Tab-separated table of C-alpha atoms and ligand atoms in Angstrom:
chain	number	residue	atom	x	y	z
J	146	MET	CA	31.465	26.024	-2.852
J	147	PRO	CA	34.046	23.765	-4.442
J	148	LEU	CA	37.637	24.848	-4.860
J	149	VAL	CA	38.596	25.208	-8.507
J	150	ALA	CA	41.995	24.092	-9.754
J	151	PRO	CA	42.609	24.864	-13.433
J	152	SER	CA	45.219	22.579	-14.996
J	153	LEU	CA	47.889	24.473	-16.925
J	154	LEU	CA	48.381	21.403	-19.127
J	155	ALA	CA	45.764	22.786	-21.513
J	156	SER	CA	47.065	26.361	-21.432
J	157	ASP	CA	48.973	28.188	-24.149
J	158	PHE	CA	52.608	27.308	-23.365
J	159	LEU	CA	53.837	30.053	-25.647
J	160	HIS	CA	52.111	32.615	-23.409
J	161	LEU	CA	52.317	31.086	-19.947
J	162	ASP	CA	52.857	34.456	-18.306
J	163	ARG	CA	49.554	35.716	-19.693
J	164	GLU	CA	47.721	32.494	-18.742
J	165	CYS	CA	49.030	32.688	-15.176
J	166	LYS	CA	47.997	36.326	-14.783
J	167	MET	CA	44.526	35.436	-16.027
J	168	LEU	CA	44.289	32.628	-13.423
J	169	ASP	CA	45.697	34.872	-10.721
J	170	GLN	CA	42.954	37.421	-11.342
J	171	SER	CA	40.221	34.794	-11.678
J	172	GLU	CA	38.238	32.951	-9.001
J	173	ALA	CA	40.594	29.957	-9.303
J	174	ASP	CA	41.796	28.638	-5.945
J	175	TYR	CA	44.719	26.456	-6.988
J	176	PHE	CA	47.090	26.226	-9.916
J	177	HIS	CA	46.985	22.513	-10.826
J	178	LEU	CA	50.387	21.523	-12.218
J	179	ASP	CA	50.664	18.143	-13.954
J	180	VAL	CA	54.131	16.608	-14.029
J	181	MET	CA	54.598	13.511	-16.217
J	182	ASP	CA	57.736	11.430	-16.640
J	183	GLY	CA	57.019	9.195	-19.637
J	184	ARG	CA	57.334	6.169	-17.329
J	185	PHE	CA	54.415	6.164	-14.923
J	186	VAL	CA	52.300	7.633	-17.718
J	187	PRO	CA	52.857	7.449	-21.473
J	188	ASN	CA	53.497	11.178	-21.842
J	189	ILE	CA	55.965	13.856	-20.761
J	190	SER	CA	54.754	17.303	-19.719
J	191	TYR	CA	56.890	19.915	-17.920
J	192	GLY	CA	58.884	20.013	-14.730
J	193	LEU	CA	60.897	21.922	-12.171
J	194	PRO	CA	62.324	24.875	-14.143
J	195	VAL	CA	58.896	25.745	-15.542
J	196	ILE	CA	57.209	25.591	-12.119
J	197	LYS	CA	59.967	27.759	-10.657
J	198	GLN	CA	59.226	30.445	-13.252
J	199	LEU	CA	55.437	30.189	-12.804
J	200	ARG	CA	55.931	30.766	-9.074
J	201	LYS	CA	56.883	34.377	-9.843
J	202	THR	CA	53.452	35.131	-11.326
J	203	THR	CA	51.139	34.395	-8.378
J	204	LYS	CA	50.796	33.727	-4.665
J	205	LYS	CA	47.987	31.214	-5.214
J	206	PHE	CA	48.313	27.589	-4.051
J	207	PHE	CA	50.469	25.378	-6.279
J	208	ASP	CA	48.809	21.963	-6.375
J	209	VAL	CA	51.416	19.721	-7.994
J	210	HIS	CA	50.199	16.386	-9.367
J	211	LEU	CA	53.163	14.058	-9.805
J	212	MET	CA	52.528	11.345	-12.382
J	213	ILE	CA	56.038	10.014	-11.932
J	214	VAL	CA	57.781	6.977	-10.503
J	215	GLU	CA	60.047	7.405	-7.454
J	216	PRO	CA	58.516	10.749	-6.415
J	217	GLU	CA	60.575	10.701	-3.196
J	218	LYS	CA	63.662	11.570	-5.250
J	219	TYR	CA	62.146	14.883	-6.316
J	220	ALA	CA	59.896	15.989	-3.422
J	221	GLU	CA	62.423	18.452	-2.013
J	222	ALA	CA	63.152	19.926	-5.448
J	223	PHE	CA	59.436	20.530	-6.030
J	224	LYS	CA	59.190	22.229	-2.642
J	225	ASP	CA	62.107	24.478	-3.643
J	226	ALA	CA	60.462	25.209	-6.992
J	227	GLY	CA	57.383	26.504	-5.163
J	228	ALA	CA	54.959	23.621	-4.636
J	229	ASP	CA	52.470	24.089	-1.780
J	230	GLY	CA	50.953	20.643	-2.097
J	231	LEU	CA	52.348	17.481	-3.614
J	232	THR	CA	50.145	14.620	-4.790
J	233	VAL	CA	51.746	11.253	-5.517
J	234	HIS	CA	50.130	8.240	-7.134
J	235	TYR	CA	49.143	5.240	-5.019
J	236	GLU	CA	50.155	3.019	-7.947
J	237	ALA	CA	53.645	4.574	-8.160
J	238	CYS	CA	54.611	4.267	-4.486
J	239	ALA	CA	55.870	1.070	-2.868
J	240	HIS	CA	56.303	2.993	0.413
J	241	LEU	CA	53.371	5.372	0.304
J	242	HIS	CA	53.277	6.041	4.051
J	243	ARG	CA	56.913	7.099	3.996
J	244	ASN	CA	56.298	9.322	0.942
J	245	ILE	CA	53.445	11.063	2.770
J	246	GLN	CA	55.638	11.658	5.819
J	247	GLN	CA	58.374	13.096	3.632
J	248	ILE	CA	55.971	15.563	1.973
J	249	HIS	CA	54.730	16.722	5.392
J	250	GLN	CA	58.236	17.016	6.760
J	251	LEU	CA	59.047	19.310	3.858
J	252	GLY	CA	56.127	21.513	4.914
J	253	MET	CA	53.724	20.741	2.081
J	254	ARG	CA	50.189	19.365	1.974
J	255	ALA	CA	50.176	15.705	1.037
J	256	GLY	CA	47.816	14.169	-1.489
J	257	VAL	CA	47.387	10.668	-2.876
J	258	ALA	CA	46.031	10.088	-6.373
J	259	ILE	CA	44.294	6.927	-7.536
J	260	ASN	CA	43.754	5.725	-11.088
J	261	PRO	CA	40.311	4.718	-12.374
J	262	HIS	CA	40.968	1.015	-11.659
J	263	THR	CA	42.127	1.549	-8.059
J	264	THR	CA	39.426	1.082	-5.441
J	265	VAL	CA	39.054	3.798	-2.805
J	266	ASP	CA	39.048	1.118	-0.061
J	267	LEU	CA	42.833	0.831	-0.462
J	268	LEU	CA	43.189	4.288	1.079
J	269	LYS	CA	41.740	3.262	4.434
J	270	ASP	CA	45.121	2.918	6.161
J	271	VAL	CA	46.401	6.327	5.101
J	272	ILE	CA	43.179	8.328	5.052
J	273	ASN	CA	43.989	10.024	8.387
J	274	ASP	CA	47.513	10.869	7.263
J	275	ILE	CA	46.676	12.800	4.109
J	276	ASP	CA	45.216	16.193	3.239
J	277	LEU	CA	43.724	15.286	-0.109
J	278	VAL	CA	42.697	12.376	-2.302
J	279	LEU	CA	42.887	12.958	-6.043
J	280	LEU	CA	40.417	10.739	-7.865
J	281	MET	CA	41.396	10.308	-11.498
J	282	SER	CA	38.230	10.370	-13.582
J	283	VAL	CA	40.211	9.597	-16.755
J	284	ASN	CA	43.381	7.564	-17.247
J	285	PRO	CA	46.277	9.886	-16.375
J	286	GLY	CA	48.633	11.143	-19.036
J	287	PHE	CA	46.556	13.332	-21.303
J	288	GLY	CA	44.166	16.254	-21.117
J	289	GLY	CA	40.947	16.452	-23.081
J	290	GLN	CA	39.602	12.957	-22.329
J	291	LYS	CA	36.037	11.991	-21.522
J	292	PHE	CA	34.926	11.746	-17.864
J	293	ILE	CA	34.485	8.089	-16.819
J	294	PRO	CA	30.886	7.898	-15.454
J	295	HIS	CA	31.769	5.272	-12.796
J	296	SER	CA	33.843	7.995	-11.076
J	297	ILE	CA	30.631	9.360	-9.543
J	298	GLU	CA	30.184	6.153	-7.548
J	299	LYS	CA	33.839	6.319	-6.471
J	300	ILE	CA	33.418	9.890	-5.210
J	301	LYS	CA	30.463	8.726	-3.081
J	302	ASP	CA	32.425	5.721	-1.766
J	303	LEU	CA	35.385	7.928	-0.927
J	304	LYS	CA	33.169	10.462	0.833
J	305	ALA	CA	31.734	7.649	2.972
J	306	LEU	CA	35.227	6.360	3.789
J	307	ILE	CA	36.419	9.837	4.790
J	308	GLN	CA	33.403	10.314	7.041
J	309	ARG	CA	33.766	6.833	8.563
J	310	TYR	CA	37.343	7.576	9.633
J	311	ASN	CA	36.687	11.219	10.524
J	312	SER	CA	39.392	12.263	8.078
J	313	LYS	CA	39.922	15.862	6.971
J	314	ALA	CA	41.059	14.849	3.487
J	315	LEU	CA	39.611	16.810	0.584
J	316	ILE	CA	38.282	15.022	-2.487
J	317	GLU	CA	39.768	16.346	-5.721
J	318	VAL	CA	38.379	15.125	-9.044
J	319	ASP	CA	40.652	15.275	-12.087
J	320	GLY	CA	39.858	14.509	-15.719
J	321	GLY	CA	37.028	15.456	-18.052
J	322	VAL	CA	35.483	17.956	-15.636
J	323	SER	CA	33.356	20.656	-17.271
J	324	THR	CA	30.415	22.939	-16.575
J	325	GLU	CA	28.258	20.089	-17.954
J	326	ASN	CA	29.079	17.535	-15.250
J	327	ALA	CA	30.381	19.710	-12.376
J	328	ASN	CA	27.026	19.829	-10.551
J	329	GLU	CA	26.801	16.061	-10.336
J	330	ILE	CA	30.457	15.772	-9.296
J	331	VAL	CA	30.094	18.312	-6.487
J	332	ARG	CA	26.816	16.798	-5.285
J	333	ALA	CA	28.506	13.399	-5.113
J	334	GLY	CA	31.034	14.870	-2.669
J	335	ALA	CA	33.902	16.547	-4.542
J	336	ASP	CA	35.657	19.422	-2.767
J	337	VAL	CA	38.122	20.379	-5.508
J	338	LEU	CA	37.486	20.429	-9.267
J	339	VAL	CA	40.458	20.158	-11.622
J	340	ALA	CA	39.712	21.407	-15.116
J	341	GLY	CA	42.092	21.732	-18.035
J	342	SER	CA	40.575	21.783	-21.493
J	343	SER	CA	37.127	22.958	-20.384
J	344	VAL	CA	38.761	26.104	-18.971
J	345	PHE	CA	41.535	26.872	-21.445
J	346	ASN	CA	39.705	25.916	-24.638
J	347	ALA	CA	36.811	28.192	-23.746
J	348	PRO	CA	36.497	31.678	-25.225
J	349	ASP	CA	36.245	33.093	-21.681
J	350	PRO	CA	38.249	30.903	-19.242
J	351	ALA	CA	37.562	33.165	-16.237
J	352	ASP	CA	33.826	32.757	-16.785
J	353	VAL	CA	34.126	28.943	-16.871
J	354	ILE	CA	36.100	29.099	-13.601
J	355	LEU	CA	33.325	31.183	-12.058
J	356	ARG	CA	30.689	28.723	-13.234
J	357	LEU	CA	32.675	25.800	-11.797
J	358	LYS	CA	32.919	27.679	-8.469
J	359	ASN	CA	29.125	27.807	-8.411
J	360	ALA	CA	28.629	24.137	-9.251
J	361	GLY	CA	26.490	21.966	-7.009
J	362	LYS	CA	24.237	24.753	-5.735
E	645	DX5	C1	45.620	14.207	-16.758
E	645	DX5	C2	45.882	15.333	-15.773
E	645	DX5	C3	44.800	16.307	-15.700
E	645	DX5	C4	44.476	16.993	-17.003
E	645	DX5	C5	43.017	17.260	-17.008
E	645	DX5	O1	46.561	13.213	-16.628
E	645	DX5	O2	46.093	14.824	-14.476
E	645	DX5	O3	45.022	17.260	-14.669
E	645	DX5	O4	45.169	18.181	-17.232
E	645	DX5	O5	42.654	17.727	-18.239
E	645	DX5	P1	41.132	17.787	-18.706
E	645	DX5	O6	40.437	18.687	-17.740
E	645	DX5	O7	41.239	18.349	-20.088
E	645	DX5	O8	40.608	16.384	-18.657
E	646	ZN	ZN1	46.178	16.379	-12.803
């Protein structure tokens, strides 16, 4: 069964408390929290004070996706705000290995995200140092985009790379994931499904989460 990580980006920000309680009571495994800085991506989302407040609503895993430049400046602050795992972008880190070490030293799980144009082969030299690879299946910055079909091939390539190096890294797929394509994504090798709009725009978000949990069977 895949892990399901609803992205709060598509939730009702006016009623975050209610949205978090719904997720807490659902089959969701992670809270996927998208932080954007208007520099690495052409959009700004939410940051530390919001995550600190959300932390009070649940004990579930906080999977923080940093779409920001210079993530090393903020890693400790995100830990203090309640992050359990921190994912940084390959494209945003000149010293990725050092960033990964820092995240581990702070006691969090370390993930590396790659954009649609970044080949999975570039992860070979860090694949044994990380807990998770986040494969962007849309260009980061916005929710509600269409899944890029080529991502399926990338999931398979990444799975092969992970097996070749005997890595324990999980494969997380982020962008345009829905009950329509989840089976194919899980069968290709995904361990974690991120879903924003397909969950929060649905009349019954908890039911979509349940259906995503059962994907790939
Ligand atoms: C996009 C974010 C995603 C986003 C996914 O930059 O990383 O996590 O919330 O949204 P959907 O599921 O609507 O594509
Ligand atoms: Zn994300």
